[in-house]
Every structure is written in C-alpha cells, then in structure tokens.
Amino acid sequence: MEKKETQLSCTHRESEESNKDEKFLNSLGYKERLHRTYNLFENFASSFAACDCMSNIRGSFYVGLMAGGPSAYWITYAISLPLNLISAAVMSETCSALPAAGSIYLWASASGGKRFGRLFGFIVAWWSTTAWTSFVAVNCNSITKFIFGEVPVFGSSFNTSSSSIKFRAVQWAIAEGLLLVSILISYIPPRIFRHIFRLSVAVILLDFFLNMIWLPIAVSSSYGFRGREFMLSTNYGLGEGVSHGWSWCLTFFCTARVLVGYDAAGHVAEETKDASHNAARGMMYSTLVNGLLSAAVIVMFLFCLPPTPHVYELLKLNPQQPFVSFYAESLGKHAHVFMNVVGMIGMLLDTTMAILASSRLVFAVARDGVLPFSGFLKRVDRDGQPRNAVTFIYVVAALLLCTILPSTVAFTSLMSAAAVPTFTAYALICFGRVFLSRKCMPKSAWSLGRFSLPFLVISMFWNLWSSIILLSPKAFPVTGKNFNYAPVILGSITVFAIISYFVIPSEKWNSCRNIYRSDNDRGVKEETVKEPGEVLIVEKTSSLSSASFSA
C-alpha cells in the first residue's frame, strides 16, 4: 500500500513539474508540442554523448601533434577547458530562460532584441541546422576511418588511400549503412529510447576507464612512458612558410572543439521535466564531466605515445586513423581490436544523440516557418516525437556522405563546418545578450548572477577566436587538395539565411516573436495586446515586467 502511495506521489509530482513547464512556455507565448519524457539524467546524457570527449580527442589528436607538438597540445587544452566551461555556463543560463525545442536558435532570437531578433534567429537557424546535420555525417565517416585503420595493422593489401575511387566507394557504402542504423534507433519510442541514453553513457565511461587503466599497464610493459622532455617538446609540421607562433595557435583546432556540442541538452529541453532547471544543469554538468575526463585522457595519451621517431611514422603508415596503429603498438595486434570496437560503438551512439538533437532543432525551426517544407517537418507522431524531422536529417546527412565519392576534400571540410557555425552562434548569442537584449531577456531560473555579464564577454571573445582557428587553413602551402572550405560553407549558409529572412513574411514567423521578459513569478496570467508596428506588448498584471519584440 505504501509503495502504491509512493508511486502515486511521484506521478503527481512529475505531473506538476510538467504543468509548470508548460505554463511557463505558455507565458512566453509558446505552445509546446513535444512530449515530456526525460529527467535530468537523460538530459545530461544527451549532451554528454553528443560531445563525447573520447571520440573528439581521437578524431583530431594527430593534427594537434603536427601543428604544435605535445607541449602546445596540453597547454592549449589547459586554456580551452576553463573558457569552454564559461561558455557552457552562459549557454546553460540562456537555456534556463528559454527551455524549449530548438534551443540555440530560440536563444539567438531572444538575444537579438526588438530590432535584430528575427534576423539573428534566421541566421542561427541555418547555421545550427547545418552544423548538427554535418555532425551526423562526420560521425558516420569517422567510424569508417577506425574500421579501415585496421587494414595496415593486419597487413591487408586493400588500398586505403583516399585517392582510390574503389576505396572511397566502399567507405561511402559503410558510412551510409552506419547512418541508417543510427536513424532506425532514433525512431524508437521515448519510453524505450531512455535506455539508449544509459547505454551511451556506459559505453563512453567504459572507453574512458579502458584507456586510463589498460593502456598505461600495456605501455609500461612494452616501450615505456614518455618523459618530461617529450611533454615540453614542440613540432611545427604544418608546412613551409608558417610561423611557429601561428602553427602553435592552430593546435586550438583540436583542443577548442573537444567540448563542442554541449547545447544538445537544450535541444531536448521541451521533452525534459522541470526543464528550466534540469536542462541547464544537464548542459553544465555534462560539459564539466566531459572536460575533466578529456583532461585526464589527453595527459594519458601524451605519456603513452610511442618513441618520437616512430610516433610520426604512424601518420604515414596509417593515413585513415593513426590511433588504431597506436593502440596496436601498445596493446598488441589482436588485443587492441576490443578497444577499437568499444570506441566505434560509442561513436555510433554519439551519432544517435546527434540525430536526436538535430531533429529537435529542425522541428523547432520548421515550426516557426524558417525552412522549406516546414509544414511537413513540424509534424509530430502520437508519441509526441518529430519523426519527419528525423527523416529529414537522414536524407540530408546521406546526401552529405555522397560527397565522399568524387573527392574527400569537400567532405573533410565538414569537420570544420560542423563546428564553426556552432562557435559563431555561441558568439552571436553572447554579443546580443551583452549589447542588444540585456533588459528584455527572460529571467533564468538557473542564473549566474553577478558573473553573468563578465562571463558573456569572455565567452563572446573565446568563441570568436575558436571560429577564426576553425576557418583557417590546416596545411601549407594551401592547394586545392588541402583547402579548408569551411569559410565558403559558412558564407553560403549565411547568404541562404539572409535570403530566407527577406523572402519569408514576418507574420509567418510563429512562436519566437512572442518572447518577452518575465520575472521569477512565472505562473501569473498576463494581458496581451497588439499595437501597430509591434508583435506583442505584455502589460504587467502582477510582478512581471514588460517588454516587446517586433517581427
């Protein structure tokens, strides 16, 4: 009897939390459409898995070694970690004020204030949609690199050179298959999908502890740890005509992006109970945990690298993924396969989390009429899930993977293109909050208090710097084969965003135009009236302060 009463009490409390979330969004002129299923842990897991530090580090580790060497790698990460945490804190505070699907797009709309809100919203909508869809495609291709990284380890004669059309065709087919698997998982109903969150976190933690325990034990009994001299060494191997200072700075290409994607928790905020608190906490906690784990792993990887002459040879011996050869050197030819498989399963689940976040973003943007075919993309199924948006992510990501077939150059640029729009969006939101909307942003339940403004300024400059690094060439001299197309991609996306801003009538821009500032009392009723030249004026009937946003 007591057990039944406890269950009823929990159900009643969860119902109250859901009603509170719904009332708060309604007070902002926003009607929620997605079903609230997830709690703090699932929200945490969405960001934790989406910006999986293990996959992010291994994906570009050797690029950092070639750019500035070991000392540049750990020093730039020591700089990046606190600055990324500050940026995550700022975005968490913003998420707490606007805990709805679409997150970063919605935040940009509010940060632009009365004059630029709609423009900021359209630009970030296109930026973020491109970024998250690119994440999905890049993750699938990254898994294939670990698969084909085994070819030179086992001495196979199969040609894994990117110049081989046969290899690119096989790589493309496998990547498309992996994408389909992740998409099918994403169609699972929410009550079952909750287990995917748990599995994702478990696999990443297993990956972490294997690298922190098994790897050093194996290295200590084989070629031994690297010493202080190696940890303080530099290596400027990007090419001729590159100053050592700039080459050192380009190491940020690897370390700044280790924690990118933490806004995933914001994308599922509308499906999270007590979202104004839990979505912000999930975002902040996941970034903090990922940051601490990545700091430990980076130090461990550097100390466990093979001797200097050999470590750089691995780049030539295994062009697809040198980390596979590194594991083979330290763990053994056959034993390392288990470590590799765990990492690949983790990346597959990361892809699923990226699909989850990106589909919610697409749904939110379509709901507000920003994208083509919005009427189709904004539909939800009987479980309150945006299945059509998931299908859209599959189609676009599958098309992006097709760019592997003619050449790997354009697809390689997606690595930067996937991160650049996210960093620029973070910077734009901070700029808007500092200069345009400080007095009309909705109040945050999870607030930084007096640290809010200085953190906003720091985050703005940090994300601008990260964007510059990701837009820069990564190999010199610059040729058609190594050109970084990220600036071209970002510029093209921005042009499309501006065109849609002018083409789509302002009256068709639905929910975000009704955002206004609210104080701590979020459950009161407000009287709303429209005036010429303004979308909504909120007249305070209780303790709410008023503000207005034009379309």
XYZ file of C-alpha atoms in Angstrom:
551
model
C 0.000 0.000 0.000
C 2.823 2.369 0.942
C 4.613 1.505 -2.313
C 1.492 2.347 -4.328
C 1.079 5.651 -2.470
C 4.733 6.499 -3.163
C 4.267 5.785 -6.866
C 1.153 7.959 -6.961
C 3.025 10.721 -5.158
C 5.893 10.575 -7.687
C 3.437 10.589 -10.586
C 1.620 13.584 -9.115
C 4.896 15.452 -8.600
C 6.030 14.754 -12.170
C 2.639 15.928 -13.461
C 3.004 19.171 -11.515
C 6.501 19.704 -12.954
C 5.209 19.119 -16.498
C 2.342 21.543 -15.937
C 4.747 24.125 -14.540
C 6.976 23.797 -17.615
C 4.001 24.082 -19.942
C 2.610 27.127 -18.125
C 5.981 28.839 -18.245
C 6.315 28.329 -22.011
C 2.738 29.469 -22.487
C 3.598 32.621 -20.559
C 6.240 33.267 -23.200
C 3.668 32.908 -25.967
C 4.982 29.420 -26.804
C 2.823 26.296 -27.057
C 4.768 23.096 -26.503
C 4.115 20.143 -28.794
C 6.682 17.517 -27.781
C 6.027 15.016 -25.001
C 7.884 15.467 -21.698
C 9.519 12.112 -21.030
C 13.061 12.712 -19.840
C 14.570 13.654 -16.488
C 17.885 15.238 -15.512
C 19.926 12.129 -16.312
C 18.592 11.766 -19.859
C 19.133 15.464 -20.460
C 22.688 15.184 -19.136
C 23.308 12.100 -21.288
C 22.187 13.849 -24.479
C 24.990 16.430 -24.201
C 27.493 14.047 -22.623
C 27.216 11.625 -25.545
C 26.798 14.247 -28.282
C 30.165 15.829 -27.420
C 31.831 12.555 -26.392
C 35.354 13.632 -25.408
C 36.889 10.249 -26.271
C 35.765 10.383 -29.902
C 36.560 14.079 -30.277
C 40.105 13.691 -28.972
C 40.956 10.628 -31.051
C 39.454 12.161 -34.169
C 41.984 15.003 -34.387
C 44.746 14.100 -31.920
C 47.457 13.733 -34.538
C 46.529 17.008 -36.195
C 47.374 18.736 -32.921
C 50.684 16.898 -32.654
C 51.633 18.012 -36.150
C 50.527 21.601 -35.572
C 52.407 22.451 -32.397
C 53.593 19.272 -30.745
C 52.940 17.813 -27.276
C 53.542 20.990 -25.268
C 51.221 23.046 -27.492
C 48.545 20.368 -27.214
C 48.258 20.221 -23.434
C 48.826 23.967 -22.963
C 46.101 24.941 -25.445
C 43.757 22.459 -23.807
C 44.532 23.943 -20.391
C 43.426 27.269 -21.898
C 40.407 25.854 -23.732
C 38.929 23.927 -20.801
C 38.044 26.826 -18.456
C 36.948 29.020 -21.364
C 34.659 26.309 -22.716
C 33.235 25.821 -19.226
C 32.497 29.547 -19.012
C 30.820 29.402 -22.411
C 28.770 26.380 -21.321
C 27.707 28.224 -18.168
C 26.491 31.164 -20.265
C 24.528 28.886 -22.607
C 23.096 26.986 -19.623
C 21.824 30.231 -18.148
C 20.281 31.155 -21.500
C 18.708 27.695 -21.779
C 17.149 28.093 -18.335
C 15.430 31.259 -19.546
C 14.134 29.615 -22.746
C 13.865 25.812 -22.206
C 12.181 24.815 -25.463
C 12.994 22.708 -28.522
C 15.340 24.465 -30.891
C 17.398 25.896 -28.040
C 20.263 27.748 -29.690
C 18.027 29.123 -32.457
C 15.470 30.313 -29.919
C 18.200 31.847 -27.743
C 19.598 33.782 -30.698
C 16.138 35.126 -31.497
C 15.760 36.441 -27.966
C 19.330 37.784 -27.745
C 18.834 39.926 -30.859
C 16.329 42.051 -29.014
C 13.491 44.049 -30.527
C 15.398 45.122 -33.615
C 17.522 42.134 -34.628
C 15.760 39.172 -33.002
C 14.210 37.777 -36.171
C 17.423 38.231 -38.193
C 19.546 36.526 -35.520
C 17.023 33.713 -35.347
C 17.090 33.049 -39.090
C 20.891 33.136 -39.290
C 21.440 30.806 -36.335
C 18.654 28.527 -37.558
C 20.579 27.902 -40.777
C 23.965 27.801 -39.042
C 22.907 25.305 -36.397
C 20.910 23.082 -38.719
C 23.964 22.786 -40.958
C 26.263 22.178 -38.003
C 24.236 19.414 -36.405
C 23.451 17.669 -39.686
C 27.158 17.800 -40.524
C 27.946 16.294 -37.110
C 25.822 13.289 -38.033
C 27.583 12.752 -41.370
C 31.073 13.355 -39.933
C 30.476 10.867 -37.105
C 29.483 8.133 -39.552
C 32.552 8.747 -41.678
C 34.794 8.807 -38.588
C 33.680 5.292 -37.674
C 34.732 4.057 -41.119
C 38.187 5.545 -40.539
C 38.608 3.387 -37.442
C 37.393 0.353 -39.391
C 39.852 0.903 -42.242
C 42.564 1.836 -39.761
C 42.834 -1.906 -39.085
C 43.891 -2.631 -42.682
C 47.595 -1.661 -42.326
C 47.726 -3.187 -38.838
C 46.862 -6.644 -40.184
C 48.886 -6.189 -43.379
C 45.978 -6.353 -45.822
C 46.680 -5.435 -49.441
C 43.454 -3.424 -49.732
C 44.257 0.118 -50.849
C 43.009 2.605 -48.220
C 44.351 5.684 -49.972
C 41.773 8.450 -50.352
C 42.878 8.804 -53.972
C 41.396 5.371 -54.772
C 37.824 5.585 -56.086
C 37.276 1.937 -55.111
C 38.180 2.667 -51.513
C 36.010 5.782 -51.398
C 33.056 3.784 -52.740
C 33.440 1.128 -50.033
C 33.921 3.809 -47.369
C 30.795 5.626 -48.538
C 28.684 2.447 -48.516
C 29.716 1.552 -44.958
C 29.121 5.123 -43.743
C 25.642 5.104 -45.261
C 24.907 1.788 -43.537
C 26.017 3.155 -40.168
C 23.856 6.229 -40.685
C 20.823 4.030 -41.370
C 21.425 2.068 -38.147
C 21.555 5.279 -36.093
C 18.414 6.603 -37.771
C 16.479 3.390 -37.030
C 17.500 3.654 -33.369
C 16.252 7.241 -33.367
C 12.739 6.083 -34.320
C 12.424 4.130 -31.041
C 9.618 5.474 -28.786
C 10.798 7.708 -25.903
C 9.967 5.229 -23.118
C 12.388 2.745 -24.720
C 14.859 5.312 -26.025
C 15.644 6.222 -22.408
C 17.765 3.066 -22.319
C 19.839 4.394 -25.222
C 20.861 7.322 -23.012
C 22.075 4.928 -20.337
C 23.885 2.736 -22.838
C 25.634 5.757 -24.389
C 26.960 6.966 -21.043
C 28.008 3.437 -20.049
C 29.985 2.858 -23.273
C 31.784 6.219 -23.030
C 32.742 5.535 -19.399
C 33.916 2.032 -20.346
C 36.017 3.566 -23.118
C 37.466 6.088 -20.663
C 38.418 3.557 -17.981
C 39.915 1.146 -20.521
C 42.196 3.935 -21.730
C 43.060 5.044 -18.208
C 43.777 1.548 -16.824
C 44.529 -0.949 -19.581
C 46.541 1.375 -21.833
C 49.140 2.513 -19.223
C 49.570 -1.054 -17.955
C 50.289 -2.242 -21.508
C 52.639 0.674 -22.244
C 54.622 0.170 -19.031
C 55.344 -3.432 -20.031
C 56.281 -2.602 -23.651
C 58.046 0.564 -24.849
C 57.527 2.619 -21.656
C 56.157 6.076 -20.884
C 57.319 9.330 -22.427
C 59.303 11.678 -20.234
C 59.291 15.341 -19.258
C 61.407 16.286 -22.273
C 58.780 14.969 -24.699
C 55.927 16.676 -22.857
C 57.724 20.025 -23.234
C 58.735 19.480 -26.864
C 57.282 21.201 -29.924
C 56.760 20.114 -33.501
C 55.762 22.551 -36.209
C 54.950 20.264 -39.101
C 52.161 22.061 -40.947
C 54.341 23.129 -43.865
C 56.696 25.743 -45.196
C 56.074 29.438 -44.713
C 54.081 29.028 -41.483
C 55.342 30.910 -38.449
C 55.864 28.835 -35.341
C 53.547 31.118 -33.383
C 50.635 30.641 -35.750
C 51.325 26.936 -36.047
C 51.149 26.732 -32.247
C 47.845 28.624 -32.257
C 46.388 26.224 -34.802
C 46.610 23.485 -32.167
C 43.416 25.065 -30.821
C 41.759 23.427 -33.855
C 41.888 20.174 -31.879
C 41.587 21.316 -28.283
C 38.892 24.010 -28.625
C 36.487 21.607 -30.332
C 36.830 18.780 -27.787
C 33.756 20.064 -25.914
C 31.731 21.484 -28.798
C 28.093 20.376 -28.989
C 27.112 20.740 -25.347
C 23.965 22.626 -26.424
C 22.394 19.221 -27.243
C 20.773 19.263 -23.798
C 18.977 22.442 -24.787
C 17.529 20.844 -27.896
C 15.679 18.235 -25.816
C 14.610 20.774 -23.156
C 10.986 20.668 -24.288
C 10.996 16.917 -23.579
C 12.641 17.328 -20.158
C 10.717 17.647 -16.909
C 11.444 20.792 -14.870
C 13.412 21.952 -17.898
C 14.218 25.455 -16.649
C 16.423 23.769 -14.027
C 17.249 20.321 -15.422
C 18.166 21.352 -18.968
C 20.599 23.972 -17.661
C 22.068 21.535 -15.148
C 22.318 18.784 -17.738
C 24.206 21.052 -20.109
C 26.593 22.382 -17.463
C 27.243 19.063 -15.716
C 27.853 17.202 -18.978
C 30.380 19.819 -20.118
C 32.149 19.738 -16.765
C 32.362 15.933 -16.676
C 33.475 15.732 -20.320
C 36.087 18.415 -19.638
C 37.562 16.611 -16.638
C 37.603 13.243 -18.419
C 39.218 14.722 -21.515
C 41.926 16.437 -19.440
C 42.887 13.093 -17.903
C 42.782 11.261 -21.237
C 44.877 13.855 -23.072
C 47.640 13.626 -20.462
C 47.477 9.833 -20.559
C 47.654 9.694 -24.359
C 50.675 12.015 -24.447
C 52.572 9.977 -21.841
C 51.693 6.705 -23.604
C 52.729 7.653 -27.158
C 55.432 5.518 -28.825
C 59.022 6.858 -29.143
C 59.386 10.086 -31.141
C 60.772 8.736 -34.435
C 58.042 6.132 -34.587
C 55.061 8.177 -33.454
C 55.210 10.411 -36.520
C 55.726 7.437 -38.816
C 52.298 6.178 -37.802
C 50.805 9.129 -39.658
C 52.270 7.821 -42.902
C 51.663 4.134 -42.181
C 48.000 4.604 -41.253
C 46.548 7.633 -43.056
C 42.939 6.754 -42.191
C 43.270 6.658 -38.390
C 46.760 6.555 -36.813
C 45.203 5.959 -33.398
C 44.415 2.382 -34.414
C 48.111 1.740 -35.019
C 48.900 3.441 -31.720
C 46.593 1.028 -29.901
C 48.137 -1.903 -31.791
C 51.646 -0.791 -30.765
C 50.730 -0.530 -27.102
C 48.072 -3.205 -26.544
C 49.061 -5.787 -29.123
C 47.970 -6.685 -32.634
C 44.866 -8.622 -31.586
C 44.028 -7.268 -28.116
C 43.660 -3.702 -29.376
C 40.658 -4.692 -31.515
C 38.463 -4.783 -28.411
C 39.451 -1.202 -27.533
C 38.746 -0.140 -31.106
C 35.326 -1.812 -31.168
C 34.288 -0.122 -27.899
C 35.257 3.236 -29.379
C 33.280 2.590 -32.566
C 30.155 1.550 -30.638
C 30.500 4.759 -28.650
C 30.698 6.816 -31.848
C 27.620 5.064 -33.261
C 25.671 6.001 -30.140
C 27.108 9.534 -30.344
C 25.664 9.734 -33.840
C 22.273 8.738 -32.464
C 22.476 11.511 -29.870
C 23.432 13.980 -32.605
C 20.370 12.877 -34.604
C 18.210 13.395 -31.519
C 19.490 16.949 -31.037
C 19.473 17.907 -34.714
C 15.952 16.576 -35.343
C 14.600 18.683 -32.473
C 16.348 21.699 -33.896
C 14.894 21.065 -37.359
C 11.439 20.613 -35.824
C 11.677 23.926 -33.971
C 12.952 25.838 -36.980
C 10.241 24.330 -39.194
C 7.613 25.076 -36.551
C 8.450 28.759 -36.989
C 8.323 28.588 -40.781
C 12.040 29.208 -41.417
C 12.817 26.106 -43.513
C 11.356 24.870 -46.805
C 8.687 22.147 -46.344
C 8.046 23.424 -42.809
C 4.504 22.091 -42.816
C 5.801 18.533 -43.196
C 8.835 18.870 -40.905
C 6.969 20.290 -37.907
C 4.552 17.361 -37.579
C 4.834 15.090 -34.547
C 3.662 11.499 -34.098
C 1.316 10.102 -31.432
C 4.259 9.756 -29.020
C 4.931 13.470 -29.330
C 8.109 12.920 -31.363
C 9.190 14.752 -34.566
C 9.661 11.706 -36.798
C 9.548 13.698 -40.011
C 12.435 15.826 -38.773
C 14.433 12.648 -38.084
C 13.761 11.511 -41.641
C 14.912 14.917 -42.910
C 18.205 14.533 -41.009
C 18.680 11.118 -42.606
C 18.126 12.425 -46.132
C 20.439 15.432 -45.739
C 23.190 13.502 -43.937
C 23.027 10.741 -46.556
C 23.468 13.340 -49.308
C 26.425 14.896 -47.465
C 28.075 11.481 -47.288
C 27.789 11.213 -51.063
C 30.443 13.948 -51.353
C 32.965 11.261 -50.381
C 32.592 9.653 -53.807
C 34.025 12.397 -56.066
C 36.606 13.653 -53.559
C 37.405 13.603 -49.859
C 38.445 17.274 -49.852
C 34.939 18.738 -49.601
C 33.860 16.184 -47.032
C 36.957 16.763 -44.903
C 35.973 20.424 -44.687
C 32.759 19.329 -42.970
C 34.905 18.609 -39.918
C 35.393 22.349 -39.549
C 31.987 23.238 -40.985
C 30.321 21.118 -38.319
C 31.939 23.104 -35.511
C 32.319 26.627 -36.967
C 28.588 27.503 -37.145
C 28.184 26.356 -33.555
C 31.024 28.539 -32.266
C 29.831 31.533 -34.288
C 26.287 31.024 -32.977
C 27.565 30.973 -29.385
C 29.476 34.210 -30.060
C 26.445 35.870 -31.692
C 24.184 34.981 -28.752
C 26.712 36.417 -26.296
C 27.024 39.579 -28.393
C 23.248 40.002 -28.472
C 22.851 39.435 -24.761
C 25.591 41.959 -23.941
C 24.648 44.761 -26.341
C 21.065 44.258 -27.536
C 18.851 42.455 -25.052
C 20.231 42.795 -21.539
C 16.994 44.364 -20.330
C 14.485 42.236 -22.216
C 15.786 38.660 -21.974
C 13.528 36.334 -19.976
C 14.761 35.693 -16.441
C 16.704 32.496 -15.779
C 15.808 30.067 -13.008
C 19.428 28.864 -13.165
C 21.281 32.181 -13.062
C 24.960 33.179 -12.961
C 24.107 36.303 -11.013
C 26.847 38.916 -10.973
C 29.086 36.655 -13.060
C 26.660 36.706 -15.967
C 27.952 39.819 -17.743
C 31.724 39.110 -17.424
C 31.140 35.502 -18.479
C 29.172 36.698 -21.504
C 32.045 38.951 -22.602
C 34.662 36.222 -22.082
C 32.515 33.682 -23.936
C 31.948 36.062 -26.853
C 35.669 36.604 -27.478
C 36.566 32.964 -26.864
C 34.046 31.662 -29.398
C 35.141 34.280 -31.943
C 38.729 33.092 -31.529
C 37.694 29.449 -31.913
C 35.806 30.330 -35.099
C 38.885 32.023 -36.569
C 41.005 28.943 -35.865
C 38.473 26.590 -37.429
C 38.194 28.787 -40.513
C 41.979 28.842 -41.047
C 43.964 26.533 -43.361
C 45.266 23.375 -41.693
C 48.028 22.550 -44.194
C 50.557 24.674 -46.069
C 51.187 25.620 -48.769
C 47.462 25.844 -49.449
C 46.348 23.909 -52.529
C 43.084 22.683 -53.962
C 43.587 19.358 -52.186
C 44.102 20.734 -48.689
C 42.000 23.913 -48.882
C 39.686 24.413 -45.903
C 36.256 25.048 -47.394
C 34.687 25.902 -44.036
C 34.660 29.690 -44.779
C 32.932 29.022 -48.108
C 30.378 26.760 -46.446
C 29.700 29.220 -43.622
C 29.388 32.133 -46.047
C 26.990 30.236 -48.299
C 24.805 29.219 -45.367
C 24.661 32.820 -44.152
C 23.584 34.003 -47.623
C 20.733 31.450 -47.655
C 19.725 32.578 -44.163
C 19.563 36.233 -45.190
C 17.603 35.372 -48.338
C 15.055 33.416 -46.303
C 14.846 36.327 -43.846
C 13.693 38.631 -46.636
C 11.619 36.088 -48.574
C 9.588 34.620 -45.683
C 6.970 37.136 -44.467
C 7.419 38.232 -40.874
C 3.848 37.288 -39.978
C 4.647 33.647 -40.779
C 7.359 33.596 -38.154
C 5.371 31.895 -35.441
C 6.339 31.372 -31.831
C 9.585 33.225 -31.257
C 8.119 36.649 -31.905
C 6.207 36.447 -28.627
C 9.215 36.145 -26.315
C 9.314 38.727 -23.595
C 10.991 39.145 -20.293
C 9.419 37.508 -17.245
C 10.476 37.657 -13.623
C 10.540 34.935 -11.023
C 6.775 34.645 -10.767
C 6.216 32.655 -13.935
C 2.776 31.292 -13.311
C 0.773 34.505 -13.354
C -1.586 35.461 -16.127
C -0.808 38.378 -18.381
C -2.931 40.528 -20.606
C -1.525 40.877 -24.106
C -2.383 43.434 -26.708
C -1.001 44.184 -30.125
C -0.046 47.625 -31.237
C 0.869 48.884 -34.717
C 4.498 48.156 -35.511
C 4.899 45.666 -32.665
C 4.111 41.988 -32.417
C 3.285 41.755 -28.756
C 3.130 44.058 -25.774
C 2.809 42.450 -22.383
C 1.027 44.549 -19.830
C 2.038 43.566 -16.315
C -0.880 42.475 -14.153
C 1.258 41.005 -11.380
C 5.010 41.012 -10.786
C 6.022 40.533 -14.400
C 7.965 43.264 -16.131
C 7.030 44.099 -19.698
C 8.892 44.167 -22.943
C 8.106 43.764 -26.603
C 9.660 42.135 -29.620
C 8.995 43.219 -33.167
C 8.697 40.792 -36.014
